[in-house]
Amino acid sequence: MPTKLSKNSKTGQKKDYRTMISEAYMATLRREGRAPSSTHRLCEDLGIAETDFYAAFPNLNAVEKYFWKNWIESIIEAVSSGKEWTSFSAKERYLAFLFAFTGEALEQRSLLEQRFGKLTLLCSPSSLDGLKNSFKDFAGDLIHHGIEKGEIASRGAIGNFYPEVLYIHWRSVLEYFLKDESRGFEQTDAFVEKTVEFAFDLLRTQAIDSAADLARFLLPQIAHFGGKS
Amino acid sequence: MKKSVAAREKKVSGKTGTQTSQESIRSTPISRMAALGGTGAKVGINYLKYYGKRALAGGSDRSLEIHARELDEENASTIYDTFSKLKGGPLKLAQMLSIDRNLLPRAYADQFVKAQYSVPPLSYPLVVRTFRRDFGKEPLDLFETFGREAAHGASIGQVHKASRKGKDYAVKVQYPGVAESLKSDLRVVKPIALRVLGLRERDIDQYFREVETRLLEETDYTMELERSLHLTEASGHLDNIRFPKYYPEFSSRHVLTMEWIKGQPLDKFADGEASQADRDLIGQALWDFYSHQVHDLNLFHADPHPGNFLVKDGVLCVLDFGCTKQITREFYRKQFRFLDPNLPENPQLLEEALRDLDVILPIDRPGEILQIMTLCRTWLDLLALPFRSGSFDFGDPGFLKSIYDMGEENRKADHLRTMKGQRGSPDTIYVNRAFFGLYSLLGRLRSRVKVSLPDWLK
């Protein structure tokens, strides 16, 4: 990338600084197991002025946010431009995305281990905000597509949580992948296949409604009995 | 022919009736090695139990259906019972583990196997993923059309229909990680089976390993491709039999591509309106194919069930070489020596043959040896019958029924409980599985087959 730098226009330069900085940042994370300690240090290593850095990013955290967001978006972009995408059902789209993801994740495995290896499933640091938002946009479109095709039952307010649920599912796939010890991480593919099958079975039927109804019925009572004891 | 089968039946049932002889057989720990050295016989009996009974039911589809249901229900209700009774049957474990594809009545198989080995259908994105993983390309990069839905299931995956340059292909795709889940399933099943069946691990270890090896081989499409190419080439000269072409360029560890053959499944052909001449023709092709593999190649298709064969224009097509078994020449000689017509009449030779195969062990006392030999003779009279007269009518229901009854009789006997030493060779499992499968297929086909002994036994 740096060779291109001198040739580019000012806006282009800014963009390439972003790429260059995020690559250097991730390289440090990958190599040393931690993010660069300061902006100053990063700029020194890269041989750029701090003003160039701040023209590209407001702070170090934003660099990482940018990287992950870009990463997930490139996967979504690649998979949704596939030949058969438009004819896919919501389930097939989600599966296609996850399999594209497990394919890509192979290339970034050590980085993913650094960043996600120690995170619990529900813990989402701010550096992942961009990724999460992009994912949820994608998931929202997916759900919408599924509801339109009658593949997913529409449930008003509950439905708003679907993208969040899929996000947690995606994180569980990632966690499974990081712990997978099978040859070529084949078991992750099986995990994806089976969990998505199950999830869409739930989304299709009234199971969630019944569960919500049951919870509404039971929760006050549990609280009641809990208070007593 | 009819006469000899009838006579045989009489002899068998006569034996059952003789209380003293049955008692003595029962009390002998080693008489469980009833068949030609063992384990596989039991495995085979279950082929017969399902396919054989179907063949016997004959007649309309309705009666077949009723029969199948009866069989299922009977088994479902007696399953626990059966298992607790079958203590001592290392055979049983092998059998249990080898019933990976509907060899047993469904209710039975459901309990123990379906949950373990059958796999749900692969979604199309997973098929794409598998292609990307193995070829770096998607199905539609390799083929002009590719069916998104599976055309039919395979034991550990499924078959898709694809086409390219005017040719149709059958593309078998394997479920990811199936070998590993099989291994872990077996690890889980083994101790449970040992406990339920009351077995000692060392007694069944070699059988267990044999079955495990074969099952794992089935998950290796690279090996299946090699074996398919080899067997296809080595059997190409046989009459009325053909094999699909295989395409190594479209095959990998998880994908196996072969020519798409349109034909009638063998069970449909057998249960349909085919003329006797056609039945004889197909039956003969099947018989010759097996004879050639076993006697000449010592490498054979060890899974003769109807789903692996198609009939097209009076030619038998062999589809699946997932389960093949290689035996050494040495073992082959030991095992098939039992076909020697002089053997049953000559106690010395028979004893020698049984010792060679470790069915009779040095620790056995004369009384036990005599019992084993008597039992073996009875089985031989029955199982080797097709080899005795130049041609044989498998359509005679008495034959399969006799084998079936004899197997049941053995299965129910309490003497299975205890035994000393490992007897017989694990190689026998699949030899017997192949022959019992073959007999029951031919029974279902009601074929008359010309049979000759291999040259070295003539």
JSON list of N, CA and C in Angstrom, two decimals, chain B residues 53-54 56-71 271 444:
[
{"chain": "B", "resi": 53, "resn": "LYS", "atom": "N", "xyz": [-37.10, -62.23, 5.22]},
{"chain": "B", "resi": 53, "resn": "LYS", "atom": "CA", "xyz": [-38.51, -62.33, 5.56]},
{"chain": "B", "resi": 53, "resn": "LYS", "atom": "C", "xyz": [-39.36, -61.66, 4.51]},
{"chain": "B", "resi": 54, "resn": "ARG", "atom": "N", "xyz": [-38.83, -60.56, 4.01]},
{"chain": "B", "resi": 54, "resn": "ARG", "atom": "CA", "xyz": [-39.55, -59.87, 2.94]},
{"chain": "B", "resi": 54, "resn": "ARG", "atom": "C", "xyz": [-39.70, -60.78, 1.74]},
{"chain": "B", "resi": 56, "resn": "LEU", "atom": "N", "xyz": [-39.69, -63.93, 1.74]},
{"chain": "B", "resi": 56, "resn": "LEU", "atom": "CA", "xyz": [-40.59, -65.02, 2.07]},
{"chain": "B", "resi": 56, "resn": "LEU", "atom": "C", "xyz": [-42.03, -64.58, 2.00]},
{"chain": "B", "resi": 57, "resn": "ALA", "atom": "N", "xyz": [-42.27, -63.36, 2.40]},
{"chain": "B", "resi": 57, "resn": "ALA", "atom": "CA", "xyz": [-43.64, -62.86, 2.40]},
{"chain": "B", "resi": 57, "resn": "ALA", "atom": "C", "xyz": [-44.19, -62.91, 0.98]},
{"chain": "B", "resi": 58, "resn": "GLY", "atom": "N", "xyz": [-43.31, -62.69, 0.03]},
{"chain": "B", "resi": 58, "resn": "GLY", "atom": "CA", "xyz": [-43.69, -62.78, -1.37]},
{"chain": "B", "resi": 58, "resn": "GLY", "atom": "C", "xyz": [-44.88, -61.90, -1.68]},
{"chain": "B", "resi": 59, "resn": "GLY", "atom": "N", "xyz": [-45.60, -62.28, -2.73]},
{"chain": "B", "resi": 59, "resn": "GLY", "atom": "CA", "xyz": [-46.91, -61.69, -3.01]},
{"chain": "B", "resi": 59, "resn": "GLY", "atom": "C", "xyz": [-46.98, -60.18, -3.04]},
{"chain": "B", "resi": 60, "resn": "SER", "atom": "N", "xyz": [-48.09, -59.69, -2.56]},
{"chain": "B", "resi": 60, "resn": "SER", "atom": "CA", "xyz": [-48.44, -58.28, -2.78]},
{"chain": "B", "resi": 60, "resn": "SER", "atom": "C", "xyz": [-47.61, -57.35, -1.91]},
{"chain": "B", "resi": 61, "resn": "ASP", "atom": "N", "xyz": [-47.61, -56.10, -2.33]},
{"chain": "B", "resi": 61, "resn": "ASP", "atom": "CA", "xyz": [-46.94, -55.06, -1.56]},
{"chain": "B", "resi": 61, "resn": "ASP", "atom": "C", "xyz": [-47.56, -54.94, -0.18]},
{"chain": "B", "resi": 62, "resn": "ARG", "atom": "N", "xyz": [-48.84, -55.14, -0.15]},
{"chain": "B", "resi": 62, "resn": "ARG", "atom": "CA", "xyz": [-49.56, -54.99, 1.10]},
{"chain": "B", "resi": 62, "resn": "ARG", "atom": "C", "xyz": [-49.05, -55.97, 2.15]},
{"chain": "B", "resi": 63, "resn": "SER", "atom": "N", "xyz": [-48.90, -57.19, 1.73]},
{"chain": "B", "resi": 63, "resn": "SER", "atom": "CA", "xyz": [-48.44, -58.19, 2.70]},
{"chain": "B", "resi": 63, "resn": "SER", "atom": "C", "xyz": [-47.01, -57.89, 3.13]},
{"chain": "B", "resi": 64, "resn": "LEU", "atom": "N", "xyz": [-46.24, -57.33, 2.19]},
{"chain": "B", "resi": 64, "resn": "LEU", "atom": "CA", "xyz": [-44.87, -56.96, 2.54]},
{"chain": "B", "resi": 64, "resn": "LEU", "atom": "C", "xyz": [-44.88, -55.87, 3.59]},
{"chain": "B", "resi": 65, "resn": "GLU", "atom": "N", "xyz": [-45.75, -54.91, 3.34]},
{"chain": "B", "resi": 65, "resn": "GLU", "atom": "CA", "xyz": [-45.85, -53.79, 4.27]},
{"chain": "B", "resi": 65, "resn": "GLU", "atom": "C", "xyz": [-46.21, -54.27, 5.66]},
{"chain": "B", "resi": 66, "resn": "ILE", "atom": "N", "xyz": [-47.22, -55.11, 5.68]},
{"chain": "B", "resi": 66, "resn": "ILE", "atom": "CA", "xyz": [-47.68, -55.63, 6.97]},
{"chain": "B", "resi": 66, "resn": "ILE", "atom": "C", "xyz": [-46.55, -56.38, 7.66]},
{"chain": "B", "resi": 67, "resn": "HIS", "atom": "N", "xyz": [-45.87, -57.14, 6.84]},
{"chain": "B", "resi": 67, "resn": "HIS", "atom": "CA", "xyz": [-44.76, -57.91, 7.38]},
{"chain": "B", "resi": 67, "resn": "HIS", "atom": "C", "xyz": [-43.69, -57.03, 7.98]},
{"chain": "B", "resi": 68, "resn": "ALA", "atom": "N", "xyz": [-43.34, -55.98, 7.22]},
{"chain": "B", "resi": 68, "resn": "ALA", "atom": "CA", "xyz": [-42.30, -55.08, 7.70]},
{"chain": "B", "resi": 68, "resn": "ALA", "atom": "C", "xyz": [-42.73, -54.43, 9.00]},
{"chain": "B", "resi": 69, "resn": "ARG", "atom": "N", "xyz": [-43.99, -54.06, 9.06]},
{"chain": "B", "resi": 69, "resn": "ARG", "atom": "CA", "xyz": [-44.46, -53.41, 10.27]},
{"chain": "B", "resi": 69, "resn": "ARG", "atom": "C", "xyz": [-44.42, -54.37, 11.45]},
{"chain": "B", "resi": 70, "resn": "GLU", "atom": "N", "xyz": [-44.89, -55.56, 11.20]},
{"chain": "B", "resi": 70, "resn": "GLU", "atom": "CA", "xyz": [-44.87, -56.57, 12.26]},
{"chain": "B", "resi": 70, "resn": "GLU", "atom": "C", "xyz": [-43.47, -56.73, 12.82]},
{"chain": "B", "resi": 71, "resn": "LEU", "atom": "N", "xyz": [-42.55, -56.79, 11.85]},
{"chain": "B", "resi": 71, "resn": "LEU", "atom": "CA", "xyz": [-41.17, -57.02, 12.21]},
{"chain": "B", "resi": 71, "resn": "LEU", "atom": "C", "xyz": [-40.68, -55.87, 13.08]},
{"chain": "B", "resi": 271, "resn": "ASP", "atom": "N", "xyz": [-39.22, -56.95, -6.75]},
{"chain": "B", "resi": 271, "resn": "ASP", "atom": "CA", "xyz": [-40.60, -57.04, -6.30]},
{"chain": "B", "resi": 271, "resn": "ASP", "atom": "C", "xyz": [-41.59, -56.81, -7.44]},
{"chain": "B", "resi": 444, "resn": "ARG", "atom": "N", "xyz": [-34.63, -62.70, -2.83]},
{"chain": "B", "resi": 444, "resn": "ARG", "atom": "CA", "xyz": [-35.64, -61.72, -3.16]},
{"chain": "B", "resi": 444, "resn": "ARG", "atom": "C", "xyz": [-35.87, -61.65, -4.68]}
]
